[in-house]
Short mmCIF file of C-alpha atoms in Angstrom, two decimals:
data_model
loop_
_atom_site.label_atom_id
_atom_site.label_comp_id
_atom_site.label_asym_id
_atom_site.label_seq_id
_atom_site.Cartn_x
_atom_site.Cartn_y
_atom_site.Cartn_z
CA MET A 1 98.70 118.22 117.81
CA ALA A 2 95.74 116.47 119.22
CA LEU A 3 92.78 118.07 117.73
CA PRO A 4 93.07 117.41 114.02
CA SER A 5 93.43 113.94 114.75
CA ILE A 6 90.82 113.58 117.15
CA VAL A 7 88.52 115.12 114.23
CA ALA A 8 90.26 112.92 111.55
CA ASN A 9 89.90 109.86 113.56
CA ILE A 10 86.47 110.45 114.60
CA THR A 11 85.06 110.27 111.39
CA VAL A 12 86.21 106.77 111.41
CA PRO A 13 83.73 104.93 113.60
CA LEU A 14 81.05 107.27 112.58
CA LEU A 15 81.13 106.36 109.03
CA GLY A 16 81.64 102.64 110.47
CA MET A 17 78.45 103.26 112.23
CA ILE A 18 76.75 104.50 108.81
CA ASP A 19 77.78 101.22 107.51
CA VAL A 20 76.58 99.11 109.84
CA ALA A 21 73.14 101.51 109.81
CA ILE A 22 72.93 101.04 106.05
CA VAL A 23 73.31 96.90 106.12
CA GLY A 24 71.32 97.44 109.25
CA HIS A 25 68.35 98.35 107.23
CA MET A 26 68.28 95.84 104.62
CA GLY A 27 65.66 93.47 106.36
CA SER A 28 68.15 90.93 107.97
CA PRO A 29 70.53 90.62 110.92
CA VAL A 30 73.00 88.30 108.45
CA TYR A 31 73.81 91.66 106.64
CA ILE A 32 74.99 93.43 109.85
CA GLY A 33 76.95 89.71 110.76
CA ALA A 34 78.32 89.84 107.29
CA VAL A 35 79.64 93.46 107.66
CA ALA A 36 81.00 92.55 111.03
CA VAL A 37 82.97 89.30 110.21
CA GLY A 38 84.28 91.13 106.64
CA SER A 39 85.47 94.29 108.49
CA MET A 40 86.85 92.30 111.59
CA ILE A 41 89.01 90.32 108.77
CA PHE A 42 90.33 93.28 107.44
CA ASN A 43 90.68 95.02 110.72
CA LEU A 44 92.57 91.95 111.91
CA VAL A 45 95.24 91.44 108.74
CA TYR A 46 96.00 95.42 108.87
CA TRP A 47 96.19 95.41 112.79
CA LEU A 48 99.09 92.72 112.24
CA PHE A 49 100.96 95.35 110.06
CA GLY A 50 100.19 98.22 112.32
CA PHE A 51 103.58 98.62 112.53
CA LEU A 52 103.98 100.49 109.32
CA ARG A 53 101.93 103.46 111.00
CA MET A 54 103.31 103.47 114.34
CA GLY A 55 107.28 102.70 113.20
CA ALA A 56 106.96 105.30 110.87
CA SER A 57 105.71 107.76 113.21
CA GLY A 58 107.97 107.07 115.92
CA LEU A 59 111.28 106.91 114.02
CA THR A 60 110.11 109.97 111.76
CA ALA A 61 109.46 111.83 115.24
CA GLN A 62 112.83 111.13 116.60
CA ALA A 63 115.00 111.72 113.48
CA LEU A 64 113.00 115.02 113.52
CA GLY A 65 114.21 115.92 116.53
CA ARG A 66 117.75 114.65 115.88
CA ARG A 67 117.26 117.11 112.82
CA ASP A 68 118.44 114.13 110.90
CA LEU A 69 116.40 114.94 107.52
CA THR A 70 118.21 111.95 105.04
CA GLU A 71 116.80 109.50 108.04
CA VAL A 72 113.04 111.23 107.88
CA THR A 73 112.91 110.49 104.28
CA ARG A 74 114.40 107.41 104.15
CA THR A 75 111.90 105.93 106.71
CA LEU A 76 109.43 107.24 104.68
CA VAL A 77 110.48 105.54 101.45
CA ARG A 78 111.20 102.13 103.54
CA SER A 79 107.71 102.15 105.28
CA VAL A 80 105.93 102.59 102.07
CA GLY A 81 108.14 99.93 100.51
CA VAL A 82 107.69 97.33 102.75
CA ALA A 83 103.75 98.41 102.54
CA LEU A 84 103.49 97.54 99.05
CA GLY A 85 105.42 94.49 99.44
CA ILE A 86 102.89 93.01 101.92
CA ALA A 87 99.67 93.95 100.15
CA LEU A 88 100.90 92.10 97.21
CA LEU A 89 101.36 89.23 99.13
CA LEU A 90 97.86 89.55 100.54
CA ILE A 91 96.58 89.50 97.27
CA ILE A 92 98.17 86.34 95.99
CA LEU A 93 97.32 84.84 98.84
CA GLN A 94 93.44 86.13 98.85
CA VAL A 95 92.26 82.16 98.83
CA PRO A 96 93.89 81.11 101.82
CA LEU A 97 93.88 83.61 103.38
CA LYS A 98 89.72 83.96 103.48
CA TRP A 99 89.49 80.54 104.75
CA LEU A 100 91.86 80.81 107.27
CA MET A 101 90.32 83.78 108.74
CA PHE A 102 86.58 82.12 108.48
CA TRP A 103 88.06 79.08 109.93
CA LEU A 104 89.05 81.05 112.51
CA ILE A 105 86.20 83.51 113.10
CA GLY A 106 83.84 80.47 112.41
CA PRO A 107 80.74 82.94 111.33
CA THR A 108 77.14 80.92 111.07
CA ALA A 109 76.01 79.42 107.63
CA ASP A 110 73.53 82.22 106.62
CA VAL A 111 76.47 84.97 106.93
CA VAL A 112 78.76 83.07 105.11
CA PRO A 113 77.70 84.00 101.38
CA TYR A 114 77.70 87.84 102.28
CA ALA A 115 80.87 87.75 104.09
CA THR A 116 82.83 85.76 101.36
CA THR A 117 81.43 88.87 98.69
CA TYR A 118 82.66 91.41 100.57
CA PHE A 119 86.09 89.87 101.52
CA TYR A 120 86.80 89.35 97.72
CA ILE A 121 85.95 92.85 96.69
CA VAL A 122 87.93 94.69 99.83
CA ILE A 123 91.06 92.38 99.12
CA TRP A 124 91.50 94.88 96.39
CA GLY A 125 92.26 97.77 98.41
CA ALA A 126 94.96 96.46 100.71
CA PRO A 127 97.83 98.42 98.63
CA ALA A 128 96.27 101.68 99.50
CA SER A 129 95.60 100.82 103.23
CA LEU A 130 98.58 99.66 103.85
CA ALA A 131 100.52 102.73 102.11
CA LEU A 132 98.49 104.77 104.09
CA PHE A 133 99.60 103.30 107.38
CA SER A 134 102.63 104.29 106.48
CA LEU A 135 102.32 107.68 105.23
CA MET A 136 99.85 108.70 108.40
CA GLY A 137 102.69 107.63 110.63
CA TRP A 138 104.85 109.74 108.42
CA TYR A 139 102.71 112.82 108.73
CA ILE A 140 102.29 112.43 112.26
CA GLY A 141 106.05 111.93 112.94
CA MET A 142 106.38 115.11 111.20
CA GLN A 143 104.28 117.24 113.94
CA ASN A 144 101.42 117.32 110.89
CA THR A 145 98.25 116.06 112.11
CA ARG A 146 96.11 118.29 109.56
CA ILE A 147 97.13 116.73 106.48
CA PRO A 148 96.06 113.38 107.77
CA MET A 149 92.74 115.22 109.18
CA PHE A 150 92.09 116.03 105.77
CA ILE A 151 92.87 112.83 104.12
CA SER A 152 90.89 111.29 106.62
CA ILE A 153 87.51 113.52 106.17
CA MET A 154 87.82 113.19 102.41
CA GLN A 155 88.46 109.46 102.38
CA ASN A 156 85.58 109.12 104.40
CA ILE A 157 82.72 111.46 102.65
CA VAL A 158 84.23 109.38 99.69
CA ASN A 159 83.32 106.24 101.65
CA LEU A 160 79.71 107.34 102.44
CA LEU A 161 78.70 108.68 99.58
CA ALA A 162 79.66 105.91 97.16
CA SER A 163 78.13 103.49 99.60
CA LEU A 164 74.98 105.12 99.95
CA THR A 165 75.05 105.74 95.86
CA LEU A 166 75.88 102.28 95.01
CA VAL A 167 73.57 100.75 97.54
CA TYR A 168 70.43 102.74 97.20
CA GLY A 169 71.27 104.42 93.74
CA PHE A 170 72.31 101.36 91.99
CA GLY A 171 70.28 98.86 94.23
CA MET A 172 73.40 96.71 95.22
CA LYS A 173 72.96 95.22 98.77
CA ILE A 174 77.11 94.20 100.29
CA GLU A 175 78.58 94.76 97.33
CA GLY A 176 77.97 98.57 97.51
CA VAL A 177 79.27 98.55 101.19
CA ALA A 178 82.60 96.83 99.89
CA LEU A 179 83.33 98.77 97.03
CA GLY A 180 82.52 102.14 98.88
CA THR A 181 85.37 100.93 100.67
CA VAL A 182 87.71 100.40 98.11
CA ILE A 183 87.12 103.47 96.22
CA ALA A 184 87.63 105.73 99.55
CA GLN A 185 90.86 103.88 100.14
CA TYR A 186 92.34 104.86 96.61
CA ALA A 187 91.07 107.82 96.42
CA GLY A 188 92.85 108.78 100.42
CA LEU A 189 96.04 107.54 98.95
CA LEU A 190 96.12 109.59 95.90
CA MET A 191 95.39 112.69 97.88
CA ALA A 192 97.92 111.50 100.68
CA LEU A 193 100.45 111.15 97.22
CA GLY A 194 99.70 114.65 96.38
CA LEU A 195 99.99 116.43 99.74
CA LEU A 196 103.27 114.95 99.82
CA VAL A 197 104.48 116.50 96.82
CA ARG A 198 102.97 119.50 97.46
CA TYR A 199 104.08 120.27 100.93
CA TYR A 200 107.44 118.08 101.47
CA GLY A 201 108.57 117.99 97.58
CA TRP A 202 111.68 120.53 99.47
CA LEU A 203 112.70 116.93 101.15
CA ARG A 204 113.93 115.37 97.82
CA SER A 205 117.34 116.91 97.83
CA TYR A 206 117.65 114.86 101.04
CA LEU A 207 116.63 111.61 100.11
CA VAL A 208 119.47 109.65 99.48
CA ILE A 209 118.21 105.77 97.84
CA LYS A 210 121.36 103.93 98.69
CA GLY A 211 121.39 102.11 101.94
CA THR A 212 117.67 103.02 102.42
CA PHE A 213 117.37 99.15 101.87
CA PHE A 214 120.51 97.80 102.39
CA ARG A 215 120.31 94.68 105.04
CA LYS A 216 121.39 96.42 107.91
CA ALA A 217 118.91 99.47 107.75
CA MET A 218 116.27 96.78 107.00
CA GLY A 219 117.45 94.94 109.94
CA ARG A 220 117.11 98.01 112.31
CA PHE A 221 113.87 98.46 110.84
CA PHE A 222 112.57 94.94 111.76
CA HIS A 223 113.87 94.90 114.79
CA ILE A 224 112.61 98.29 116.18
CA ASN A 225 109.24 96.93 114.47
CA ARG A 226 109.07 93.32 115.81
CA ASP A 227 107.73 93.52 119.27
CA ILE A 228 105.03 96.14 117.81
CA PHE A 229 103.96 93.43 115.40
CA LEU A 230 103.93 90.49 118.25
CA ARG A 231 101.94 93.19 120.54
CA THR A 232 99.45 93.62 117.87
CA LEU A 233 99.47 90.02 117.41
CA CYS A 234 98.14 90.18 120.83
CA LEU A 235 95.56 92.27 120.34
CA VAL A 236 94.61 90.78 116.81
CA ALA A 237 93.79 87.25 118.97
CA VAL A 238 91.96 89.00 121.61
CA ASN A 239 89.69 90.70 119.04
CA LEU A 240 90.12 87.65 116.93
CA PHE A 241 88.44 85.40 119.74
CA PHE A 242 85.74 88.00 120.85
CA THR A 243 84.30 88.10 117.40
CA SER A 244 84.47 84.44 117.18
CA ALA A 245 83.23 83.71 120.26
CA GLY A 246 79.89 86.07 119.54
CA ALA A 247 79.59 84.47 116.01
CA ARG A 248 79.38 81.12 117.38
CA GLN A 249 76.17 82.17 119.79
CA GLY A 250 74.38 83.02 116.43
CA ALA A 251 73.44 86.01 114.14
CA VAL A 252 71.31 88.12 116.77
CA ILE A 253 74.60 87.98 119.49
CA LEU A 254 76.53 88.66 116.92
CA SER A 255 75.00 91.67 115.72
CA VAL A 256 74.28 92.87 119.46
CA ASN A 257 77.97 92.74 119.61
CA THR A 258 78.75 94.61 116.63
CA VAL A 259 76.52 97.41 117.33
CA MET A 260 77.99 97.61 120.94
CA LEU A 261 81.65 97.33 119.52
CA GLN A 262 80.71 100.84 117.56
CA LEU A 263 80.58 102.56 120.86
CA TYR A 264 83.54 101.15 122.08
CA LEU A 265 85.68 102.24 118.63
CA PHE A 266 83.48 105.78 119.11
CA PHE A 267 85.85 105.76 121.99
CA SER A 268 88.94 104.63 121.25
CA TYR A 269 89.56 106.75 118.05
CA PHE A 270 89.12 109.91 119.91
CA MET A 271 91.51 109.00 122.57
CA ASP A 272 93.86 107.40 119.80
CA GLY A 273 94.28 111.51 118.66
CA PHE A 274 95.50 112.30 122.03
CA ALA A 275 97.94 109.25 121.17
CA TYR A 276 98.91 110.28 118.47
CA ALA A 277 99.79 113.82 119.72
CA GLY A 278 101.54 112.25 122.46
CA GLU A 279 103.39 110.08 119.68
CA ALA A 280 104.58 113.01 117.94
CA LEU A 281 105.34 115.33 120.57
CA CYS A 282 106.79 112.58 123.20
CA GLY A 283 109.08 111.19 120.36
CA LYS A 284 110.30 114.64 119.07
CA ALA A 285 111.44 115.55 122.59
CA TYR A 286 112.77 112.23 123.55
CA GLY A 287 115.00 111.96 119.99
CA ALA A 288 115.75 115.64 120.95
CA HIS A 289 117.08 114.44 124.79
CA ASN A 290 114.43 117.35 126.23
CA GLY A 291 112.82 116.10 129.43
CA ILE A 292 111.12 119.05 130.54
CA ILE A 293 108.95 119.57 127.12
CA PHE A 294 108.26 115.48 127.47
CA ARG A 295 107.20 115.42 130.90
CA GLU A 296 104.84 118.46 130.27
CA THR A 297 103.18 116.84 127.31
CA LEU A 298 102.48 113.71 129.26
CA ARG A 299 101.04 115.94 131.93
CA ARG A 300 98.58 117.49 129.66
CA LEU A 301 97.82 114.03 128.21
CA TRP A 302 96.84 112.70 131.59
CA ILE A 303 94.10 115.62 131.82
CA TRP A 304 92.76 115.28 128.80
CA MET A 305 92.32 111.84 129.67
CA VAL A 306 90.42 112.27 132.71
CA ILE A 307 88.31 114.94 130.77
CA VAL A 308 87.45 112.39 127.65
CA THR A 309 86.84 109.44 130.07
CA ALA A 310 84.11 111.07 132.15
CA ALA A 311 82.33 112.69 129.02
CA TYR A 312 82.02 109.10 126.95
CA THR A 313 81.13 107.33 130.44
CA LEU A 314 78.28 109.94 130.52
CA LEU A 315 77.15 109.40 127.25
CA TYR A 316 76.78 105.97 127.39
CA ILE A 317 75.00 105.83 130.42
CA ILE A 318 72.25 108.30 129.14
CA GLY A 319 72.37 107.71 125.76
CA GLY A 320 73.65 104.03 125.25
CA HIS A 321 69.68 102.91 124.21
CA TRP A 322 69.34 106.05 122.20
CA ILE A 323 72.53 104.84 119.93
CA VAL A 324 72.11 101.15 119.29
CA SER A 325 68.54 102.19 118.15
CA ILE A 326 70.44 104.51 115.44
CA LEU A 327 72.39 101.81 114.29
CA THR A 328 69.86 99.47 113.92
CA ASP A 329 66.07 98.84 113.58
CA GLU A 330 66.07 95.19 114.07
CA PRO A 331 63.48 94.46 116.84
CA GLN A 332 65.60 91.69 118.48
CA VAL A 333 68.90 92.95 118.12
CA ILE A 334 67.55 96.22 120.24
CA GLU A 335 65.51 94.36 122.83
CA THR A 336 69.00 91.68 123.04
CA SER A 337 70.97 94.54 123.57
CA ARG A 338 69.64 96.29 126.74
CA GLU A 339 70.68 93.46 128.42
CA TYR A 340 74.45 93.92 127.52
CA LEU A 341 74.72 97.90 127.47
CA TRP A 342 75.84 98.33 130.53
CA TRP A 343 79.23 97.02 129.96
CA ALA A 344 79.79 99.51 127.27
CA TRP A 345 79.62 101.95 130.03
CA LEU A 346 82.92 100.69 131.63
CA ILE A 347 84.61 100.76 128.39
CA PRO A 348 86.16 104.15 128.65
CA VAL A 349 87.48 103.73 132.64
CA ALA A 350 89.05 100.48 131.62
CA GLY A 351 90.51 101.40 128.32
CA CYS A 352 91.69 105.45 128.83
CA VAL A 353 95.34 104.61 130.39
CA ALA A 354 96.63 102.10 127.95
CA PHE A 355 95.62 104.44 124.73
CA ILE A 356 97.48 107.06 126.42
CA TRP A 357 100.44 104.91 126.98
CA ASP A 358 100.48 103.53 123.72
CA GLY A 359 101.19 106.87 122.13
CA VAL A 360 104.06 107.50 124.65
CA PHE A 361 105.52 104.58 124.18
CA ILE A 362 105.60 104.58 120.34
CA GLY A 363 107.10 107.97 120.59
CA MET A 364 109.84 106.50 122.57
CA THR A 365 109.91 103.25 120.48
CA ALA A 366 110.11 101.28 123.83
CA THR A 367 108.21 98.57 121.80
CA ARG A 368 109.21 95.53 124.43
CA GLY A 369 106.53 97.18 127.18
CA MET A 370 103.93 97.11 124.77
CA LEU A 371 104.28 93.78 123.70
CA VAL A 372 104.69 92.66 127.58
CA SER A 373 101.63 94.22 128.91
CA SER A 374 99.72 92.94 125.84
CA LEU A 375 100.84 89.58 126.16
CA ILE A 376 100.09 89.61 129.89
CA SER A 377 96.92 90.94 129.33
CA ALA A 378 95.71 88.74 126.29
CA LEU A 379 96.48 85.80 128.90
CA VAL A 380 94.31 87.41 131.43
CA PHE A 381 91.49 87.88 129.12
CA PHE A 382 91.45 84.35 127.83
CA ALA A 383 91.94 83.25 131.72
CA VAL A 384 89.06 85.32 132.81
CA TYR A 385 86.54 84.41 130.14
CA TYR A 386 87.22 80.43 130.39
CA LEU A 387 86.98 80.89 134.11
CA SER A 388 83.39 82.50 133.77
CA LEU A 389 82.30 79.32 131.62
CA ILE A 390 83.79 77.25 134.45
CA ILE A 391 81.83 79.16 137.27
CA TYR A 392 78.57 79.94 135.46
CA HIS A 393 78.41 77.21 132.43
CA SER A 394 76.78 78.44 129.33
CA SER A 395 73.90 80.84 130.71
CA LEU A 396 76.17 83.92 131.08
CA GLN A 397 78.42 83.17 128.22
CA ASN A 398 78.26 86.48 126.36
CA HIS A 399 78.58 88.66 129.98
CA GLY A 400 81.65 86.35 130.36
CA LEU A 401 82.80 87.77 126.81
CA TRP A 402 82.44 91.40 128.04
CA LEU A 403 83.91 90.80 131.37
CA ALA A 404 86.92 89.28 129.87
CA GLN A 405 87.39 92.70 127.43
CA VAL A 406 86.76 94.84 130.24
CA VAL A 407 89.51 93.28 132.14
CA TYR A 408 91.99 92.88 129.45
CA LEU A 409 91.81 96.84 128.86
CA ALA A 410 92.40 97.51 132.31
CA THR A 411 95.12 95.14 132.77
CA ARG A 412 96.89 96.77 130.00
CA GLY A 413 96.77 100.20 131.42
CA VAL A 414 98.24 99.06 134.60
CA ILE A 415 101.38 97.09 133.34
CA GLN A 416 102.48 99.49 131.19
CA THR A 417 102.38 101.99 134.27
CA ILE A 418 104.43 99.79 135.97
CA TRP A 419 106.91 99.05 133.06
CA TYR A 420 107.21 102.90 132.78
CA ARG A 421 107.81 103.63 136.33
CA LEU A 422 110.27 101.22 136.54
CA ARG A 423 112.66 101.12 133.48
CA LEU A 424 111.18 104.09 131.31
CA ILE A 425 111.02 107.52 133.54
CA ASN A 426 114.54 107.93 134.04
CA THR A 427 115.30 107.45 130.48
CA VAL A 428 114.54 110.73 129.53
#
């Protein structure tokens, strides 16, 4: 269950690194900053609606565990319908959305024009991206991680080829990277729908549209996903502030943080492969009230967490500088990154526990624990950052930002562990 998700997820940061590498060789740090700001805007906006994937995964897995195929199909239709409605709203409100996000992030004046171009192109991929959230979550809930793997690989290959062709073949710059992203998003959606018909067309006999969007059904859908939405809002607030604080220190620091965040994403997407397996397997076992399988799944998740965390920590200690030099050839960015790179060594250890618990909690639809841990951790993040400013003033501003990030990741894992021990361990 985990391996296909790992293969799928690992292509995301790898090709994200390629996007950064493409703009990193355009001759100016502002291109890296523009992609950082533009990508962060969509990451933040889409993360807010991450409940489309997480809710679909947990609800589908539990319905499958109960052998309720009617609810399995209804969950898919309900989630995709909500996704398309949200996407339409984002497109309609794209101008005020852009101004709001720029005001929150506060990019420097030299980055704004390029980030604006990126935004107004990529916003048209919202319907494909959000619908894919629902489809991917549904596939995972159906215990099928291979189809999301094939979709992700194809989608990211299209992204790579389209971006390279538009940038180097047609002489585009930021526009080429943005168009490549949109083309890949719709290619992924078309493939997801095609595979749905090919492998799950037989479920049409279980689909009962009547009642799918009734008030009671939608109320339950949003009630379950409310905590996920609010939890994601806490994560978005932290990530938004992190980018904003870096952007206000200038294009070089913004570029350094962007490059280093690729190392964080490289680890997180790998660990999410095990989290997705936890969603599917723990969710199905929870829905079937099978405590033996649930506990065995949890035990194996912890074993793999230790192995992966150790491997990534060692990789970043030995090869961190080499990875940075691949991502950009800007001398000032490379030299400045040496001062902060050691923070990347701490990311795997600090964040590993939270990644595993996220998958388990989603499978159990134990959304309140996710919300509480994220809220407290976000408050800790801001407290640590501002205390570092008070104690060390502006001389260690970016170090204080990374300290807050590492403490934030570790706090999430600690609180989720306590929550499971006190409230969830006896419910399976």
